[in-house]
Amino acid sequence: MHSLRMAFLVPAIADFAIGCLAIYRMIGVADDSLVPRGQFAGVAICWGVLLLVGLARPVERAWILRPTALVIACIGAAFVMGFMAGTVEAGRLAFVLVVCSALIWLCWAGWRQASQCVAAQNARDHDRP
């Protein structure tokens, strides 16, 4: 059950960090990127709150880990596209891909553990007279 809770907590911390960094980088910026950056920060922080809500009942709310992994994969893909366009350095891309891979694996492992818990509980309920 510990790794299932970590599957919610670690991506939530990452979301809060990404949201706060996006807000920090907006200080003093007055160009056309201000609104999309603000929206990105808002979504990241809200997704982190959603994951923290899932901590209360992780087995019942494990479904949120699948779209979380998808969002993380999309962020990694955006960095790959940025690298191909020449706006992201190779070192930063490598770091982001390692972090994204670890978070995706953690989400997958948490979802799998929750599925096993549900299957075991269903088997126990089915065996009762």
PDB file of C-alpha atoms in Angstrom:
ATOM      1  CA  MET A   1       0.000   0.000   0.000  1.00  0.00           C
ATOM      2  CA  HIS A   2       3.001   2.276   0.560  1.00  0.00           C
ATOM      3  CA  SER A   3       3.976   2.333  -3.120  1.00  0.00           C
ATOM      4  CA  LEU A   4       0.357   3.070  -4.062  1.00  0.00           C
ATOM      5  CA  ARG A   5       0.385   6.163  -1.867  1.00  0.00           C
ATOM      6  CA  MET A   6       3.752   7.164  -3.341  1.00  0.00           C
ATOM      7  CA  ALA A   7       2.194   6.890  -6.814  1.00  0.00           C
ATOM      8  CA  PHE A   8      -0.141   9.713  -5.789  1.00  0.00           C
ATOM      9  CA  LEU A   9       2.250  11.785  -3.680  1.00  0.00           C
ATOM     10  CA  VAL A  10       5.327  12.010  -5.941  1.00  0.00           C
ATOM     11  CA  PRO A  11       3.460  13.195  -9.069  1.00  0.00           C
ATOM     12  CA  ALA A  12       1.505  15.663  -6.904  1.00  0.00           C
ATOM     13  CA  ILE A  13       4.761  17.148  -5.613  1.00  0.00           C
ATOM     14  CA  ALA A  14       6.072  17.304  -9.188  1.00  0.00           C
ATOM     15  CA  ASP A  15       2.881  19.076 -10.305  1.00  0.00           C
ATOM     16  CA  PHE A  16       3.188  21.653  -7.544  1.00  0.00           C
ATOM     17  CA  ALA A  17       6.855  22.219  -8.422  1.00  0.00           C
ATOM     18  CA  ILE A  18       6.056  22.643 -12.126  1.00  0.00           C
ATOM     19  CA  GLY A  19       3.184  25.016 -11.357  1.00  0.00           C
ATOM     20  CA  CYS A  20       5.260  27.126  -8.978  1.00  0.00           C
ATOM     21  CA  LEU A  21       8.167  27.290 -11.446  1.00  0.00           C
ATOM     22  CA  ALA A  22       5.800  28.377 -14.202  1.00  0.00           C
ATOM     23  CA  ILE A  23       4.373  31.115 -11.976  1.00  0.00           C
ATOM     24  CA  TYR A  24       7.865  32.210 -10.900  1.00  0.00           C
ATOM     25  CA  ARG A  25       9.018  32.465 -14.509  1.00  0.00           C
ATOM     26  CA  MET A  26       6.013  34.679 -15.315  1.00  0.00           C
ATOM     27  CA  ILE A  27       7.158  37.397 -12.903  1.00  0.00           C
ATOM     28  CA  GLY A  28       7.989  40.459 -14.966  1.00  0.00           C
ATOM     29  CA  VAL A  29       6.870  38.885 -18.261  1.00  0.00           C
ATOM     30  CA  ALA A  30       4.432  40.924 -20.325  1.00  0.00           C
ATOM     31  CA  ASP A  31       4.343  39.132 -23.673  1.00  0.00           C
ATOM     32  CA  ASP A  32       1.852  36.870 -25.435  1.00  0.00           C
ATOM     33  CA  SER A  33       3.013  33.779 -23.522  1.00  0.00           C
ATOM     34  CA  LEU A  34       1.612  35.065 -20.227  1.00  0.00           C
ATOM     35  CA  VAL A  35      -1.894  33.589 -20.558  1.00  0.00           C
ATOM     36  CA  PRO A  36      -0.816  30.091 -21.718  1.00  0.00           C
ATOM     37  CA  ARG A  37       1.797  29.944 -18.960  1.00  0.00           C
ATOM     38  CA  GLY A  38      -0.799  30.947 -16.390  1.00  0.00           C
ATOM     39  CA  GLN A  39      -3.210  28.322 -17.671  1.00  0.00           C
ATOM     40  CA  PHE A  40      -0.464  25.692 -17.566  1.00  0.00           C
ATOM     41  CA  ALA A  41       0.418  26.621 -13.985  1.00  0.00           C
ATOM     42  CA  GLY A  42      -3.248  26.487 -12.967  1.00  0.00           C
ATOM     43  CA  VAL A  43      -3.782  23.074 -14.524  1.00  0.00           C
ATOM     44  CA  ALA A  44      -0.594  21.685 -12.963  1.00  0.00           C
ATOM     45  CA  ILE A  45      -1.535  22.885  -9.492  1.00  0.00           C
ATOM     46  CA  CYS A  46      -5.135  21.629  -9.836  1.00  0.00           C
ATOM     47  CA  TRP A  47      -3.906  18.232 -11.009  1.00  0.00           C
ATOM     48  CA  GLY A  48      -1.648  18.104  -7.953  1.00  0.00           C
ATOM     49  CA  VAL A  49      -4.644  18.831  -5.719  1.00  0.00           C
ATOM     50  CA  LEU A  50      -6.587  16.066  -7.488  1.00  0.00           C
ATOM     51  CA  LEU A  51      -3.772  13.620  -6.757  1.00  0.00           C
ATOM     52  CA  LEU A  52      -3.673  14.692  -3.108  1.00  0.00           C
ATOM     53  CA  VAL A  53      -7.424  14.050  -2.860  1.00  0.00           C
ATOM     54  CA  GLY A  54      -6.704  10.563  -4.205  1.00  0.00           C
ATOM     55  CA  LEU A  55      -4.376   9.939  -1.258  1.00  0.00           C
ATOM     56  CA  ALA A  56      -7.378   9.695   1.068  1.00  0.00           C
ATOM     57  CA  ARG A  57      -8.701   6.539  -0.639  1.00  0.00           C
ATOM     58  CA  PRO A  58      -6.003   5.396  -3.074  1.00  0.00           C
ATOM     59  CA  VAL A  59      -7.532   2.055  -4.056  1.00  0.00           C
ATOM     60  CA  GLU A  60     -10.887   3.577  -5.022  1.00  0.00           C
ATOM     61  CA  ARG A  61      -9.290   6.534  -6.809  1.00  0.00           C
ATOM     62  CA  ALA A  62      -6.472   4.725  -8.609  1.00  0.00           C
ATOM     63  CA  TRP A  63      -8.165   5.447 -11.940  1.00  0.00           C
ATOM     64  CA  ILE A  64      -6.593   8.930 -11.894  1.00  0.00           C
ATOM     65  CA  LEU A  65      -3.122   7.400 -12.230  1.00  0.00           C
ATOM     66  CA  ARG A  66      -3.722   6.380 -15.858  1.00  0.00           C
ATOM     67  CA  PRO A  67      -4.512   9.888 -17.165  1.00  0.00           C
ATOM     68  CA  THR A  68      -1.695  11.202 -14.968  1.00  0.00           C
ATOM     69  CA  ALA A  69       0.748   8.918 -16.788  1.00  0.00           C
ATOM     70  CA  LEU A  70      -0.690  10.099 -20.113  1.00  0.00           C
ATOM     71  CA  VAL A  71      -0.191  13.763 -19.176  1.00  0.00           C
ATOM     72  CA  ILE A  72       3.385  13.040 -18.086  1.00  0.00           C
ATOM     73  CA  ALA A  73       4.036  11.270 -21.405  1.00  0.00           C
ATOM     74  CA  CYS A  74       2.662  14.288 -23.286  1.00  0.00           C
ATOM     75  CA  ILE A  75       4.978  16.613 -21.362  1.00  0.00           C
ATOM     76  CA  GLY A  76       7.913  14.358 -22.268  1.00  0.00           C
ATOM     77  CA  ALA A  77       6.818  14.346 -25.912  1.00  0.00           C
ATOM     78  CA  ALA A  78       6.664  18.153 -25.887  1.00  0.00           C
ATOM     79  CA  PHE A  79      10.267  18.268 -24.689  1.00  0.00           C
ATOM     80  CA  VAL A  80      11.295  15.843 -27.450  1.00  0.00           C
ATOM     81  CA  MET A  81       9.596  18.103 -30.002  1.00  0.00           C
ATOM     82  CA  GLY A  82      11.365  21.098 -28.472  1.00  0.00           C
ATOM     83  CA  PHE A  83      14.680  19.288 -28.804  1.00  0.00           C
ATOM     84  CA  MET A  84      13.960  18.478 -32.437  1.00  0.00           C
ATOM     85  CA  ALA A  85      13.099  22.151 -33.050  1.00  0.00           C
ATOM     86  CA  GLY A  86      16.332  23.228 -31.377  1.00  0.00           C
ATOM     87  CA  THR A  87      14.821  25.036 -28.383  1.00  0.00           C
ATOM     88  CA  VAL A  88      15.695  22.424 -25.725  1.00  0.00           C
ATOM     89  CA  GLU A  89      19.251  21.348 -24.922  1.00  0.00           C
ATOM     90  CA  ALA A  90      20.230  17.663 -24.893  1.00  0.00           C
ATOM     91  CA  GLY A  91      21.075  17.640 -21.171  1.00  0.00           C
ATOM     92  CA  ARG A  92      17.717  19.101 -20.207  1.00  0.00           C
ATOM     93  CA  LEU A  93      15.931  16.645 -22.493  1.00  0.00           C
ATOM     94  CA  ALA A  94      17.749  13.701 -20.906  1.00  0.00           C
ATOM     95  CA  PHE A  95      16.837  14.900 -17.407  1.00  0.00           C
ATOM     96  CA  VAL A  96      13.182  15.422 -18.318  1.00  0.00           C
ATOM     97  CA  LEU A  97      12.924  12.019 -20.000  1.00  0.00           C
ATOM     98  CA  VAL A  98      14.432  10.246 -16.981  1.00  0.00           C
ATOM     99  CA  VAL A  99      12.040  12.026 -14.596  1.00  0.00           C
ATOM    100  CA  CYS A 100       9.046  11.408 -16.889  1.00  0.00           C
ATOM    101  CA  SER A 101       9.938   7.727 -17.223  1.00  0.00           C
ATOM    102  CA  ALA A 102      10.234   7.339 -13.451  1.00  0.00           C
ATOM    103  CA  LEU A 103       6.895   9.070 -12.844  1.00  0.00           C
ATOM    104  CA  ILE A 104       5.134   7.020 -15.526  1.00  0.00           C
ATOM    105  CA  TRP A 105       6.530   3.814 -14.033  1.00  0.00           C
ATOM    106  CA  LEU A 106       5.409   4.907 -10.563  1.00  0.00           C
ATOM    107  CA  CYS A 107       1.874   5.639 -11.813  1.00  0.00           C
ATOM    108  CA  TRP A 108       1.710   2.299 -13.609  1.00  0.00           C
ATOM    109  CA  ALA A 109       2.982   0.401 -10.547  1.00  0.00           C
ATOM    110  CA  GLY A 110       0.467   2.169  -8.292  1.00  0.00           C
ATOM    111  CA  TRP A 111      -2.414   1.458 -10.644  1.00  0.00           C
ATOM    112  CA  ARG A 112      -1.370  -2.201 -10.881  1.00  0.00           C
ATOM    113  CA  GLN A 113      -1.137  -2.522  -7.099  1.00  0.00           C
ATOM    114  CA  ALA A 114      -4.600  -0.992  -6.715  1.00  0.00           C
ATOM    115  CA  SER A 115      -5.976  -3.434  -9.292  1.00  0.00           C
ATOM    116  CA  GLN A 116      -4.467  -6.337  -7.362  1.00  0.00           C
ATOM    117  CA  CYS A 117      -5.983  -5.045  -4.105  1.00  0.00           C
ATOM    118  CA  VAL A 118      -9.411  -4.809  -5.730  1.00  0.00           C
ATOM    119  CA  ALA A 119      -9.068  -8.311  -7.211  1.00  0.00           C
ATOM    120  CA  ALA A 120      -8.048  -9.758  -3.837  1.00  0.00           C
ATOM    121  CA  GLN A 121     -10.954  -8.031  -2.106  1.00  0.00           C
ATOM    122  CA  ASN A 122     -13.392  -9.303  -4.739  1.00  0.00           C
ATOM    123  CA  ALA A 123     -12.050 -12.835  -4.298  1.00  0.00           C
ATOM    124  CA  ARG A 124     -12.514 -12.604  -0.516  1.00  0.00           C
ATOM    125  CA  ASP A 125     -16.041 -11.259  -0.928  1.00  0.00           C
ATOM    126  CA  HIS A 126     -16.893 -14.014  -3.398  1.00  0.00           C
ATOM    127  CA  ASP A 127     -15.611 -16.753  -1.059  1.00  0.00           C
ATOM    128  CA  ARG A 128     -17.798 -15.635   1.836  1.00  0.00           C
ATOM    129  CA  PRO A 129     -21.004 -17.629   2.294  1.00  0.00           C
TER     130      PRO A 129
END
